[in-house]
Coordinates of C-alpha atoms in Angstrom, one line a residue:
M1 CA -0.5 -0.2 0.4
R2 CA 1.5 3.3 -0.9
V3 CA 2.3 6.6 1.0
R4 CA -1.2 8.5 0.5
R5 CA -0.6 11.9 -0.4
P6 CA -3.3 14.2 1.9
T7 CA -7.2 13.5 0.9
L8 CA -9.4 16.0 -0.1
A9 CA -13.1 16.8 1.0
L10 CA -16.3 15.5 -0.5
A11 CA -17.9 18.3 -0.2
G12 CA -18.3 19.4 -4.1
L13 CA -20.0 15.6 -4.3
A14 CA -22.1 16.1 -7.5
L15 CA -25.1 14.7 -8.6
L16 CA -24.3 12.3 -12.3
S17 CA -25.9 14.4 -15.4
A18 CA -29.2 13.7 -16.3
A19 CA -27.4 12.2 -19.0
A20 CA -26.7 9.4 -16.7
V21 CA -30.4 8.8 -15.4
T22 CA -32.7 7.1 -17.5
G23 CA -36.0 5.1 -16.6
T24 CA -38.8 6.6 -14.8
G25 CA -40.6 5.9 -11.4
E26 CA -42.2 3.3 -9.7
A27 CA -46.1 4.0 -9.0
A28 CA -46.6 2.5 -4.9
Q29 CA -48.4 -1.0 -4.6
G30 CA -51.3 0.4 -1.6
A31 CA -51.1 4.2 -1.7
A32 CA -50.0 6.9 -3.6
G33 CA -47.3 7.0 -5.7
P34 CA -44.3 8.9 -5.5
P35 CA -44.1 12.1 -8.0
P36 CA -43.5 11.8 -11.5
A37 CA -39.9 10.4 -13.0
A38 CA -39.6 10.7 -9.0
V39 CA -36.7 7.9 -8.9
H40 CA -34.4 6.9 -11.5
T41 CA -32.6 3.9 -12.8
V42 CA -28.9 4.5 -13.3
L43 CA -28.5 1.4 -14.1
G44 CA -30.8 -1.8 -14.9
P45 CA -30.0 -5.1 -15.3
G46 CA -28.9 -5.4 -18.7
V47 CA -25.7 -4.4 -17.8
L48 CA -25.7 -6.0 -14.1
D49 CA -25.4 -9.0 -12.2
G50 CA -26.9 -9.1 -8.2
P51 CA -24.7 -6.1 -7.6
G52 CA -23.1 -5.4 -3.9
G53 CA -22.0 -2.3 -2.7
I54 CA -21.3 1.0 -4.5
A55 CA -19.3 4.1 -3.9
R56 CA -18.7 7.6 -5.0
G57 CA -15.3 9.6 -6.0
A58 CA -15.3 13.6 -5.3
D59 CA -17.2 14.6 -8.7
G60 CA -19.6 12.4 -8.8
T61 CA -17.6 9.5 -10.5
L62 CA -20.3 6.6 -9.7
F63 CA -18.6 3.0 -8.7
V64 CA -20.5 0.3 -8.4
A65 CA -19.9 -3.5 -7.0
D66 CA -21.2 -5.8 -10.0
T67 CA -20.7 -9.2 -7.8
G68 CA -22.7 -11.2 -10.5
H69 CA -20.0 -10.6 -13.5
C70 CA -17.3 -10.3 -11.5
R71 CA -16.3 -7.4 -11.8
V72 CA -16.2 -3.2 -11.4
L73 CA -17.9 -1.0 -13.0
V74 CA -17.8 2.8 -13.4
V75 CA -20.1 5.9 -14.5
P76 CA -18.4 9.4 -14.9
T77 CA -20.3 12.2 -14.7
R78 CA -18.3 14.1 -17.4
S79 CA -16.7 12.1 -20.4
G80 CA -12.4 11.7 -20.7
V81 CA -9.6 8.9 -20.1
L82 CA -10.5 7.7 -16.8
D83 CA -7.6 6.1 -14.3
G84 CA -6.3 5.1 -18.4
L85 CA -9.6 4.0 -19.7
H86 CA -11.9 6.2 -22.2
V87 CA -15.2 7.2 -20.7
R88 CA -18.1 8.6 -21.9
A89 CA -20.3 10.7 -19.5
G90 CA -22.8 8.7 -18.1
H91 CA -22.1 5.6 -19.1
A92 CA -21.1 2.5 -17.6
S93 CA -17.1 1.1 -17.7
T94 CA -15.6 -1.9 -16.0
L95 CA -13.1 -0.7 -13.7
A96 CA -11.7 -3.7 -13.0
G97 CA -12.2 -7.9 -13.6
G98 CA -14.7 -8.3 -16.0
S99 CA -14.2 -12.8 -15.6
C100 CA -15.1 -14.7 -13.1
T101 CA -11.4 -16.8 -13.9
G102 CA -7.9 -17.0 -15.1
S103 CA -5.9 -13.6 -15.2
G104 CA -6.9 -10.9 -13.5
A105 CA -10.2 -12.0 -12.2
L106 CA -12.3 -9.9 -9.7
G107 CA -13.8 -12.7 -6.7
R108 CA -17.4 -11.6 -7.2
P109 CA -16.2 -8.5 -5.2
S110 CA -19.0 -7.2 -3.2
A111 CA -18.3 -3.4 -1.9
V112 CA -16.0 -0.6 -3.4
A113 CA -14.9 2.2 -1.6
V114 CA -12.8 5.0 -2.8
D115 CA -10.8 7.6 -0.9
G116 CA -10.4 11.6 -2.1
Q117 CA -7.5 10.7 -4.6
G118 CA -9.3 9.0 -6.5
D119 CA -8.2 5.1 -5.1
V120 CA -10.6 2.9 -5.7
F121 CA -11.4 -0.5 -3.2
I122 CA -12.5 -3.6 -3.5
A123 CA -13.7 -6.3 -0.9
E124 CA -13.7 -9.4 -2.4
A125 CA -15.2 -12.0 -0.2
T126 CA -14.5 -15.4 -2.2
A127 CA -10.8 -13.8 -3.4
Q128 CA -10.2 -13.5 0.5
R129 CA -8.7 -10.6 -0.4
V130 CA -9.1 -6.3 -0.7
Q131 CA -7.7 -4.9 -4.0
E132 CA -6.8 -1.5 -4.8
V133 CA -6.7 0.6 -8.2
R134 CA -4.8 2.8 -8.1
A135 CA -6.2 6.7 -9.7
G136 CA -4.4 7.2 -12.6
S137 CA -4.2 4.1 -13.9
R138 CA -5.5 0.5 -14.0
T139 CA -3.5 -1.1 -11.9
V140 CA -4.5 -3.5 -9.2
V141 CA -2.6 -4.2 -5.9
T142 CA -3.7 -6.3 -3.3
V143 CA -3.7 -4.6 0.2
A144 CA -5.7 -7.4 1.9
G145 CA -5.1 -11.0 1.9
T146 CA -3.4 -13.9 0.7
G147 CA -6.4 -15.0 -1.3
T148 CA -6.7 -18.6 1.4
A149 CA -9.6 -17.7 4.0
G150 CA -8.7 -18.6 7.6
F151 CA -7.0 -15.8 10.2
N152 CA -3.9 -16.2 11.0
G153 CA -3.5 -12.8 13.4
D154 CA -2.9 -9.2 13.0
G155 CA 0.9 -7.8 12.0
P156 CA 2.9 -6.4 9.7
N157 CA 2.8 -6.7 5.9
A158 CA -1.2 -7.2 5.6
T159 CA -1.1 -9.4 2.1
A160 CA 1.0 -11.9 4.8
R161 CA -2.8 -11.7 7.1
E162 CA -5.9 -14.2 5.5
L163 CA -9.5 -12.5 5.4
D164 CA -12.2 -14.6 5.5
E165 CA -15.5 -14.0 3.3
P166 CA -14.7 -10.2 3.4
T167 CA -17.7 -8.1 2.7
G168 CA -17.1 -4.1 2.7
V169 CA -14.5 -2.1 2.6
A170 CA -14.6 1.9 3.7
V171 CA -11.4 3.9 4.0
N172 CA -11.5 7.2 5.9
T173 CA -9.5 10.4 5.1
A174 CA -6.3 9.6 6.2
G175 CA -6.7 6.4 4.3
D176 CA -7.1 4.2 7.2
V177 CA -8.7 0.9 4.7
F178 CA -11.3 -1.1 7.1
I179 CA -12.8 -4.3 6.0
A180 CA -15.6 -5.9 7.3
D181 CA -14.2 -9.4 8.0
T182 CA -17.4 -11.2 8.0
A183 CA -16.5 -15.2 8.0
N184 CA -13.8 -13.8 11.1
C185 CA -16.3 -11.4 12.9
R186 CA -13.7 -8.9 13.0
V187 CA -13.5 -5.2 12.0
R188 CA -9.8 -4.7 10.2
V189 CA -7.7 -2.5 9.2
V190 CA -5.0 -1.2 7.4
P191 CA -3.1 1.7 8.1
A192 CA -2.1 4.7 5.9
E193 CA 0.3 5.5 8.9
T194 CA 2.0 3.9 12.6
T195 CA -0.4 5.0 14.6
T196 CA -3.0 4.8 17.4
L197 CA -6.3 3.8 16.0
F198 CA -9.3 3.1 18.9
G199 CA -7.3 2.1 21.7
Q200 CA -4.7 0.1 19.0
N201 CA -0.8 0.1 18.4
V202 CA -1.5 -0.2 14.8
R203 CA 1.8 0.1 11.9
A204 CA 1.5 1.2 8.9
G205 CA 0.7 -1.3 6.2
G206 CA 0.0 -4.2 8.8
L207 CA -3.2 -5.1 9.0
F208 CA -4.8 -5.5 12.3
T209 CA -8.2 -5.6 14.3
V210 CA -10.5 -3.0 15.9
A211 CA -13.6 -4.2 16.2
G212 CA -15.1 -8.4 16.9
T213 CA -13.0 -11.1 19.2
G214 CA -12.8 -13.8 16.8
V215 CA -15.6 -15.3 18.5
C216 CA -18.8 -14.3 16.2
G217 CA -22.0 -14.4 18.5
S218 CA -23.6 -11.6 20.5
S219 CA -23.2 -12.9 24.0
G220 CA -20.7 -9.4 24.5
Q221 CA -21.5 -7.3 21.7
G222 CA -22.1 -4.2 23.1
G223 CA -19.4 -2.8 26.2
P224 CA -15.2 -2.5 25.9
L225 CA -13.5 -3.1 21.9
G226 CA -11.3 -5.8 23.0
T227 CA -13.7 -8.2 24.7
A228 CA -17.1 -6.8 22.1
Q229 CA -18.3 -9.7 19.7
L230 CA -19.7 -9.4 17.2
W231 CA -21.7 -11.7 14.4
N232 CA -20.8 -11.3 10.9
P233 CA -20.4 -7.8 9.7
V234 CA -20.8 -7.7 6.2
A235 CA -20.3 -3.2 6.3
V236 CA -18.2 -0.7 7.9
T237 CA -18.2 2.7 7.3
L238 CA -17.4 6.0 9.6
D239 CA -18.7 9.5 10.0
T240 CA -16.1 13.0 9.7
A241 CA -15.6 12.8 13.2
G242 CA -13.2 9.2 13.0
D243 CA -16.6 6.9 14.8
L244 CA -16.6 3.0 13.2
L245 CA -20.0 2.3 11.9
V246 CA -20.3 -1.4 11.4
A247 CA -23.6 -3.7 9.9
D248 CA -23.7 -6.7 12.3
S249 CA -26.0 -8.7 9.3
G250 CA -26.1 -12.1 12.4
D251 CA -26.9 -9.2 15.2
Q252 CA -28.9 -6.9 12.7
S253 CA -28.1 -4.1 14.7
V254 CA -25.6 -1.1 13.9
L255 CA -22.8 -0.5 16.2
L256 CA -20.3 2.4 16.6
A257 CA -17.4 2.9 18.6
P258 CA -15.9 6.2 19.4
S259 CA -12.7 7.3 17.8
G260 CA -12.7 9.8 20.6
G261 CA -14.1 10.3 24.5
S262 CA -17.9 9.3 24.9
G263 CA -20.7 10.9 24.0
T264 CA -25.1 10.3 22.1
F265 CA -24.6 8.9 19.2
Y266 CA -28.4 8.5 17.4
G267 CA -30.0 8.8 20.5
S268 CA -27.5 5.9 22.2
V269 CA -25.2 6.8 24.8
V270 CA -21.3 5.3 23.7
G271 CA -18.1 5.0 25.4
A272 CA -14.9 5.4 25.5
G273 CA -13.0 2.6 24.0
D274 CA -16.4 1.2 23.5
I275 CA -18.9 0.1 21.0
G276 CA -23.2 0.0 21.3
V277 CA -25.7 -0.6 19.4
V278 CA -27.2 2.2 17.5
V279 CA -29.8 0.8 15.1
G280 CA -31.7 -2.5 16.5
G281 CA -30.2 -4.9 19.1
A282 CA -34.3 -6.5 19.3
G283 CA -31.9 -9.6 19.2
G284 CA -33.9 -12.0 16.4
Y285 CA -36.3 -11.3 13.3
G286 CA -39.5 -9.4 13.3
P287 CA -41.8 -6.7 11.3
Y288 CA -40.9 -3.5 11.0
V289 CA -43.1 -2.2 14.0
V290 CA -43.9 2.2 13.2
D291 CA -42.0 4.4 11.8
G292 CA -40.4 7.5 14.7
L293 CA -39.8 5.5 17.4
P294 CA -36.5 4.7 19.4
A295 CA -33.7 3.5 16.5
N296 CA -32.5 1.3 19.5
G297 CA -34.5 -1.0 21.6
P298 CA -38.1 -3.9 21.5
T299 CA -39.2 -1.1 18.4
A300 CA -36.5 -0.5 16.0
E301 CA -35.9 -4.1 14.8
L302 CA -33.4 -4.6 11.7
N303 CA -33.5 -8.0 9.9
D304 CA -30.9 -8.1 6.8
P305 CA -28.9 -4.3 7.6
R306 CA -26.8 -5.1 4.2
G307 CA -25.4 -1.7 3.5
L308 CA -24.1 2.0 5.3
S309 CA -23.5 5.5 4.6
L310 CA -23.5 8.9 5.8
G311 CA -26.3 12.2 4.4
P312 CA -24.7 15.6 4.8
T313 CA -25.8 15.8 8.0
G314 CA -24.6 12.8 10.0
A315 CA -28.2 11.2 9.2
L316 CA -27.0 6.8 9.0
F317 CA -28.9 5.6 6.1
V318 CA -29.1 0.9 6.4
T319 CA -30.4 -1.0 3.6
D320 CA -31.8 -3.4 5.2
G321 CA -32.3 -6.9 2.3
F322 CA -35.1 -8.9 4.3
M323 CA -37.6 -5.8 4.4
H324 CA -36.9 -4.4 1.0
V325 CA -36.5 -2.0 2.8
I326 CA -33.4 1.7 3.2
R327 CA -34.5 3.1 6.8
V328 CA -32.1 6.8 8.7
V329 CA -32.2 7.5 12.0
P330 CA -31.1 11.8 11.8
A331 CA -29.1 13.3 14.1
T332 CA -30.8 16.3 13.9
N333 CA -33.8 16.8 13.7
E334 CA -34.4 17.8 10.3
T335 CA -36.4 17.6 7.1
L336 CA -35.1 14.4 4.8
L337 CA -36.9 13.4 1.4
G338 CA -40.0 15.7 1.9
R339 CA -40.3 14.1 5.2
A340 CA -40.0 15.7 8.4
L341 CA -38.1 13.3 11.2
R342 CA -36.7 13.2 14.6
S343 CA -33.2 13.2 16.2
G344 CA -32.3 9.7 17.2
D345 CA -35.6 7.3 15.6
L346 CA -36.1 5.5 12.7
Y347 CA -37.6 5.9 9.4
T348 CA -38.5 4.5 6.9
V349 CA -36.8 6.2 4.0
A350 CA -38.1 4.4 0.5
G351 CA -39.1 1.0 0.2
A352 CA -41.5 -1.5 2.5
L353 CA -43.7 -0.5 5.3
P354 CA -45.5 -3.3 6.8
V355 CA -49.7 -1.8 6.2
A356 CA -51.4 -4.0 9.8
S357 CA -54.2 -4.6 10.4
T358 CA -57.5 -3.8 13.2
A359 CA -56.6 -7.5 14.2
G360 CA -52.7 -6.6 14.5
T361 CA -51.5 -8.6 10.9
N362 CA -50.3 -8.0 7.7
D363 CA -52.1 -8.0 5.0
G364 CA -50.3 -6.0 2.5
T365 CA -47.2 -3.7 2.0
K366 CA -47.3 0.1 1.8
W367 CA -44.1 1.0 -1.0
V368 CA -42.3 4.4 0.2
G369 CA -41.0 6.0 -2.8
T370 CA -40.0 3.3 -4.4
Q371 CA -41.1 -1.3 -4.6
M372 CA -37.7 -2.5 -3.7
G373 CA -36.2 -5.7 -4.1
T374 CA -32.9 -6.3 -1.9
P375 CA -30.9 -3.6 -1.1
V376 CA -28.1 -3.5 -0.8
G377 CA -25.7 -0.1 -1.0
V378 CA -26.4 3.0 0.1
V379 CA -24.6 6.2 -1.0
V380 CA -26.3 9.6 0.2
T381 CA -24.8 12.4 -1.7
P382 CA -23.9 16.2 -0.3
T383 CA -27.3 17.7 -2.1
G384 CA -29.7 14.6 -0.7
A385 CA -29.9 12.2 -3.0
L386 CA -30.0 8.4 -2.3
Y387 CA -28.3 5.8 -4.8
Y388 CA -28.5 2.5 -4.1
S389 CA -28.0 -1.1 -5.6
D390 CA -30.0 -3.5 -5.6
A391 CA -29.6 -6.8 -6.1
A392 CA -32.6 -8.7 -6.1
Q393 CA -34.0 -6.8 -9.7
S394 CA -29.9 -5.7 -11.1
T395 CA -30.5 -2.7 -10.7
V396 CA -29.0 0.9 -9.5
R397 CA -31.7 3.7 -8.5
V398 CA -31.7 7.5 -8.0
I399 CA -33.7 9.0 -5.5
P400 CA -33.2 12.7 -5.6
A401 CA -33.4 14.8 -3.0
A402 CA -36.8 16.8 -3.5
A403 CA -38.5 13.2 -4.2
G404 CA -41.6 13.5 -1.8
P405 CA -43.3 10.4 0.3
S406 CA -45.9 8.5 -0.7

C-alpha cells in the first residue's frame, strides 16, 4: 500500500448528469405513488447482475460492485480518460475485472470504496482479499489478504494476513482502509501510517483488528472493544469525526465505536473505548412496527442490514435486504426526502413498510417512494440524493432529494 497524499474534502460531490439517469419512477402499491419520475434507474439488469456495494468519488463518479459479473463498473460525470480508461459521461465502463476465472479475475466483488484522491478499494468476499485500483492507472494491487480463507493473526504485511469472506470496505480521510472481515467476525484495518486507532497500536501496511474478538455471537455485543463480539459484520463506514459504524448482520444491528471520548450517537450513549448498538438490538427477526420510534430497542427491528451511508447532516442510512427497505436515523431534527424527522428515531425512507390490519396482523405492504427487491449498497450525496443498488432487481437507482413521501 503506497504512502498517501493529503486527501480531498468530499464536499464537492455532484449528482450524475441528466444523461446518466434513465428510466421512470415506479408507482407504489397500496399507496399514492411518488412524484412523476422521482425515482430513476441509473443502471439496469441488462448491465448488472446482482450488484453489491456502491461508492461515489469526489467529482460524482459512481462506482459499482457488479458482483455476478465479477467486475467493478464506473459511471463518470464527464467524458475523458479515467485511470487510463476512455469513458463517456453517463455510460458504464469496466474499471476492473470482467471475468470470474483466469488471470485478472475478481472474486465476486461485494463492496467498493473510493478515497479523496480517487483510489478505489474492492472487497472480494470469495477471493479472500481486498484490492486497490490506483488513481491515474488501471493497476490493481492487493491491499490485504492471501487469497486463502482463515485467520493467521494480526501484524505487519497485510498481504500475508488471511481474511475470511471480507464483505465490506471503507476508507477514511487519513487513508486507513477498514474491512468487514465477515466470517472472522472482526473489523480490521490496514493503516496508512503507524499510529493508534481505536485503542490499538497499529503499523503502516499491516492488518489489525479494531473490533470483534473472533468469536461469532451476541453474548458480548456492546461494551469494551476488546471483549465485544460481532456476528457476521458485512459493512463498515466512518463519519467525519472518525467514528466507526458496523452493520452486524448476525445480530440485525448497527454498532458504533467512537474515535474519541464518550457521547450520545443517534440517541444512544456509547462510552470511550466501547462499541454500542445505535440501530436495532432487538435480537431476532421480526416485522418492523412503525416509523418514528427510538432507533435502539425492541421497536427498532432490523432483519438484514446490508449497507451503510452517512448523509450530509450525519443522518445514518441502512439498507435492510430482507425487509426490502432503506431506513434512516437522523442525527438532528431535519427534513429528509420531504419528511420531517426527529433525531435518534428510525424511519423508512424508501421501500416496504408493513401495513397492519385492525386485528394486528400484516395484511399488506405500503411502498414508500419506490418498490425494492434486495437493497444492498447505499450512497447519499451532499445535496441529499439517495443512490442504492438492488441485488434482486439487478439495478442501481437514485431518488433525488426533492422527492416527497408517498
